[in-house]
Coordinates of C-alpha atoms in Angstrom, one line a residue:
M158 CA 109.8 84.0 58.9
A159 CA 113.2 83.6 58.7
R160 CA 115.2 81.4 60.9
P161 CA 118.0 83.2 63.2
T162 CA 121.6 82.3 61.8
T163 CA 124.4 81.6 63.9
S164 CA 128.0 82.6 63.1
K165 CA 130.2 79.2 62.6
V166 CA 133.4 79.1 64.7
P167 CA 135.8 76.8 62.7
A168 CA 136.9 73.7 64.8
W169 CA 140.7 73.2 65.3
I170 CA 142.9 70.7 66.8
E171 CA 146.2 71.5 69.0
T172 CA 148.7 69.0 69.1
G173 CA 152.3 68.4 70.0
S174 CA 154.9 68.6 67.2
T175 CA 158.5 68.0 67.0
L176 CA 160.6 69.3 64.2
R177 CA 164.3 69.5 63.3
S178 CA 166.5 72.1 63.0
L179 CA 168.5 72.1 59.7
D180 CA 171.6 70.9 61.8
G181 CA 169.8 68.2 63.4
L182 CA 168.3 69.6 66.8
L183 CA 165.0 68.2 67.9
L184 CA 162.9 71.3 68.6
A185 CA 159.4 70.9 70.8
G186 CA 156.7 72.9 69.3
T187 CA 152.8 73.1 69.1
A188 CA 150.6 73.1 66.0
V189 CA 147.1 74.5 65.7
V190 CA 145.4 73.1 62.6
P191 CA 141.6 74.0 61.7
Q192 CA 139.9 70.9 60.5
D193 CA 139.0 72.6 57.4
A194 CA 141.8 73.4 55.1
P195 CA 143.1 76.6 56.3
A196 CA 143.7 79.7 54.0
H197 CA 146.4 81.4 56.2
A198 CA 149.1 79.7 58.5
M199 CA 151.4 81.5 60.9
L200 CA 154.9 80.8 62.3
L201 CA 155.1 82.3 65.8
M202 CA 158.8 82.9 66.9
H203 CA 159.4 83.6 70.4
G204 CA 161.9 86.1 72.1
E205 CA 165.1 85.4 74.0
G206 CA 165.0 83.9 77.5
T207 CA 161.5 82.4 77.1
D208 CA 159.7 79.4 75.3
R209 CA 157.2 78.8 72.7
E210 CA 154.2 80.1 74.6
Q211 CA 155.9 83.6 75.1
F212 CA 154.5 84.1 78.8
G213 CA 151.2 82.6 77.7
F214 CA 150.8 85.1 74.9
Y215 CA 151.3 83.0 72.0
A216 CA 149.1 80.4 73.2
R217 CA 146.3 83.0 73.3
L218 CA 147.2 84.2 70.0
A219 CA 147.3 80.6 68.6
E220 CA 143.7 79.9 69.9
E221 CA 142.4 83.2 68.3
L222 CA 144.1 82.3 65.2
G223 CA 142.4 78.8 65.3
R224 CA 139.0 80.6 65.8
A225 CA 139.5 82.7 62.8
G226 CA 140.3 79.6 60.7
C227 CA 144.1 80.2 60.7
A228 CA 147.0 77.5 61.2
S229 CA 149.9 78.1 63.4
L230 CA 153.0 76.8 64.7
R231 CA 155.3 77.7 67.5
F232 CA 158.6 76.0 68.8
D233 CA 161.0 76.4 71.6
L234 CA 164.3 77.8 70.3
P235 CA 167.3 75.7 71.1
G236 CA 168.3 75.8 74.7
H237 CA 164.9 77.0 75.6
G238 CA 161.9 75.2 76.8
E239 CA 161.9 71.5 76.0
S240 CA 164.0 72.0 72.7
Q241 CA 167.6 70.4 72.6
G242 CA 170.7 72.6 72.2
R243 CA 172.4 75.3 74.3
Q244 CA 171.5 79.0 74.1
E245 CA 175.1 79.8 74.0
D246 CA 175.2 77.9 70.7
I247 CA 172.9 80.2 69.0
T248 CA 173.9 82.4 66.4
L249 CA 172.0 85.0 64.0
S250 CA 172.5 82.8 60.8
G251 CA 171.3 79.8 62.8
L252 CA 168.0 81.8 63.7
L253 CA 167.5 82.4 60.1
N254 CA 167.7 78.5 59.4
L255 CA 165.3 78.0 62.3
I256 CA 162.6 80.1 60.7
D257 CA 162.9 78.2 57.5
A258 CA 162.9 75.0 59.2
G259 CA 159.6 76.3 60.7
L260 CA 158.1 77.4 57.5
R261 CA 158.9 74.0 56.1
E262 CA 157.1 72.4 58.8
L263 CA 154.3 74.6 58.4
R264 CA 154.1 73.8 54.7
T265 CA 153.4 70.2 55.6
L266 CA 151.1 71.0 58.2
A267 CA 148.9 73.4 56.3
A268 CA 149.6 72.7 52.6
G269 CA 148.4 75.2 50.2
A270 CA 147.9 78.2 52.9
S271 CA 149.8 81.5 52.5
L272 CA 152.4 81.8 55.0
S273 CA 152.9 84.6 57.6
L274 CA 155.6 85.2 60.5
V275 CA 155.2 86.8 63.8
A276 CA 158.4 87.4 66.0
T277 CA 159.1 88.9 69.3
G278 CA 162.3 90.5 70.5
L279 CA 165.5 89.0 69.2
T280 CA 163.8 87.0 66.6
G281 CA 161.8 90.2 65.4
G282 CA 165.1 91.4 64.0
I283 CA 165.8 88.1 62.5
A284 CA 162.4 87.7 60.9
A285 CA 162.9 91.4 59.4
G286 CA 166.3 89.9 57.9
Y287 CA 164.6 86.7 56.4
A288 CA 161.8 88.7 54.9
A289 CA 164.4 90.9 53.2
R290 CA 166.1 87.8 51.8
R291 CA 162.9 85.5 51.1
G292 CA 160.0 87.8 51.0
D293 CA 158.3 85.7 48.3
E294 CA 157.7 83.1 50.9
L295 CA 155.6 85.3 53.2
D296 CA 152.3 86.9 52.7
R297 CA 152.3 89.0 55.9
L298 CA 155.0 89.9 58.6
A299 CA 154.4 91.0 62.3
L300 CA 156.9 92.1 64.5
I301 CA 156.2 92.7 68.4
D302 CA 158.9 94.8 70.1
P303 CA 161.5 93.7 67.7
L304 CA 165.1 94.1 68.4
I305 CA 166.5 95.7 65.5
D306 CA 170.0 96.9 66.4
Y307 CA 171.7 94.2 68.0
Q308 CA 175.0 95.8 68.5
R309 CA 173.6 98.9 70.4
H310 CA 171.4 96.3 72.5
F311 CA 174.1 93.6 73.5
I312 CA 177.2 95.7 73.2
D313 CA 177.1 99.6 73.2
E314 CA 174.5 99.8 76.0
D315 CA 176.3 96.8 78.1
P316 CA 178.6 98.3 80.9
R317 CA 180.9 95.2 80.5
W318 CA 181.9 96.5 77.0
S319 CA 184.0 99.4 76.5
H320 CA 184.9 100.9 73.0
G321 CA 183.8 97.4 71.5
T322 CA 185.9 95.4 73.8
L323 CA 184.7 92.8 76.4
S324 CA 186.2 93.8 80.2
H325 CA 188.6 91.6 81.7
T326 CA 186.2 90.1 84.4
A327 CA 183.5 89.3 81.5
A328 CA 186.2 87.9 79.2
R329 CA 187.1 85.6 81.9
E330 CA 183.4 84.6 82.6
L331 CA 183.4 83.8 78.9
A332 CA 186.5 81.8 78.6
D333 CA 185.3 79.8 81.8
T334 CA 181.9 79.1 80.9
G335 CA 181.5 80.0 77.1
T336 CA 178.8 82.3 77.6
V337 CA 177.8 86.0 78.9
A338 CA 174.5 86.1 80.6
Y339 CA 172.1 88.9 79.7
P340 CA 168.8 89.3 81.7
P341 CA 166.4 88.0 82.4
S342 CA 167.4 84.6 81.3
F343 CA 169.5 84.6 77.9
R344 CA 173.3 83.4 77.5
L345 CA 175.1 84.4 74.6
G346 CA 178.0 82.8 73.1
R347 CA 181.3 83.7 71.5
A348 CA 180.1 83.1 68.0
M349 CA 176.9 85.4 68.3
L350 CA 178.8 88.2 70.5
N351 CA 181.0 88.5 67.3
E352 CA 178.2 88.3 64.9
V353 CA 176.4 91.4 66.2
F354 CA 178.9 93.8 65.3
W355 CA 178.5 92.9 61.7
L356 CA 175.0 91.6 61.1
Q357 CA 172.1 94.3 61.6
P358 CA 168.6 93.8 60.6
R359 CA 168.5 97.8 60.3
G360 CA 170.6 97.6 57.3
V361 CA 168.0 95.6 55.2
L362 CA 164.7 97.1 56.2
E363 CA 164.2 98.8 53.0
A364 CA 164.5 95.6 51.1
I365 CA 161.5 94.0 52.7
R366 CA 158.7 93.7 50.2
T367 CA 156.4 91.7 52.6
P368 CA 153.6 93.8 54.3
T369 CA 154.6 94.6 57.6
L370 CA 153.0 95.3 60.9
I371 CA 155.2 96.4 63.7
L372 CA 153.8 96.5 67.4
H373 CA 155.4 98.0 70.2
G374 CA 154.3 98.5 73.8
S375 CA 154.6 102.2 75.2
G376 CA 156.3 103.2 78.5
P377 CA 159.7 102.0 79.6
A378 CA 160.9 98.5 78.0
T379 CA 164.1 96.8 77.2
V380 CA 163.7 97.9 73.5
P381 CA 162.5 101.2 73.4
F382 CA 159.5 102.5 71.2
E383 CA 161.8 104.8 69.3
S384 CA 163.6 101.9 67.8
S385 CA 160.4 100.6 66.1
R386 CA 159.5 104.1 65.2
T387 CA 162.8 104.5 63.5
A388 CA 162.6 100.9 61.8
A389 CA 159.1 102.0 60.3
M390 CA 160.5 104.9 58.7
A391 CA 163.2 103.0 57.1
L392 CA 160.4 100.4 55.4
T393 CA 159.4 101.0 51.9
C394 CA 157.0 98.2 51.8
R395 CA 153.3 98.7 52.9
H396 CA 153.5 98.8 56.7
R397 CA 151.9 100.0 59.9
L398 CA 153.3 101.0 63.5
V399 CA 150.9 100.5 66.3
E400 CA 151.8 101.7 69.8
I401 CA 150.2 99.4 72.3
E402 CA 149.3 101.2 75.5
A403 CA 150.0 99.6 79.0
P404 CA 152.5 96.9 78.1
Q405 CA 153.1 96.3 81.9
R406 CA 149.7 94.8 82.3
R407 CA 147.9 91.8 80.3
Q408 CA 145.4 94.5 78.8
W409 CA 147.9 94.7 76.0
R410 CA 147.3 91.3 75.0
A411 CA 143.8 91.7 73.4
P412 CA 144.7 94.8 71.1
T413 CA 148.0 93.2 70.0
I414 CA 145.9 89.9 68.9
R415 CA 143.3 91.9 67.2
A416 CA 145.9 93.7 65.2
I417 CA 147.7 90.8 64.4
I418 CA 144.5 89.1 63.1
E419 CA 143.3 92.1 61.2
W420 CA 146.5 92.4 59.4
L421 CA 146.7 88.8 58.6
L422 CA 143.4 88.2 57.3
N423 CA 142.6 91.9 55.9
G424 CA 146.0 93.7 55.5
E425 CA 144.5 96.5 58.0

């Protein structure tokens, strides 16, 4: 009689990881690396105003990736969590360089693995821009509630701006503090406020060649689902748009993780 077989769950190790931005900031991170050499590795970029755990979602995603035999790296953006720097010094071009730094570190942690990128909110648009410019570095791209139109989000829909000009009260706040606060806990500086008029991920979507998964929660959200629908229509690469139900409850996490892992491993 044949003996019953049991599926093997790959062993993995989670460790603290410190990396440097290209301009020298120390960034606090967490790496998950399977003990067997992984074929896939994913960089997890969190959204604005939170940290590398993304309200606990990235920790769970990293664990499930580890169980699937995939490595991952997540780190706090400057001025977030335990990383050096200030939020108000973040720029869009600086975020592109942070992705570059993260991928360099990931290549060291998981030598020979194919690299993929997942990003949420603000970094979702930046990740799309990175893929448009350096798509040959990436095997897969996954964007969660991506912020694609920066000017619309930070300028046009903000009552402190009128016809592209900051109100006197907000301008005084910017002059006094060097920041303009955006809910829930993100502070923009003068440099990025000027960038958002000119640097728009939406304009480079058709240049992306990396297979792209867009996941977006249904219902009211900071970034409306229609934004992701429009972005998906602009993509010319192989892509998939998934609407996740019940984003206000934790039930959204399991289907989101499942969709990301299936996209990473099977391209489905």
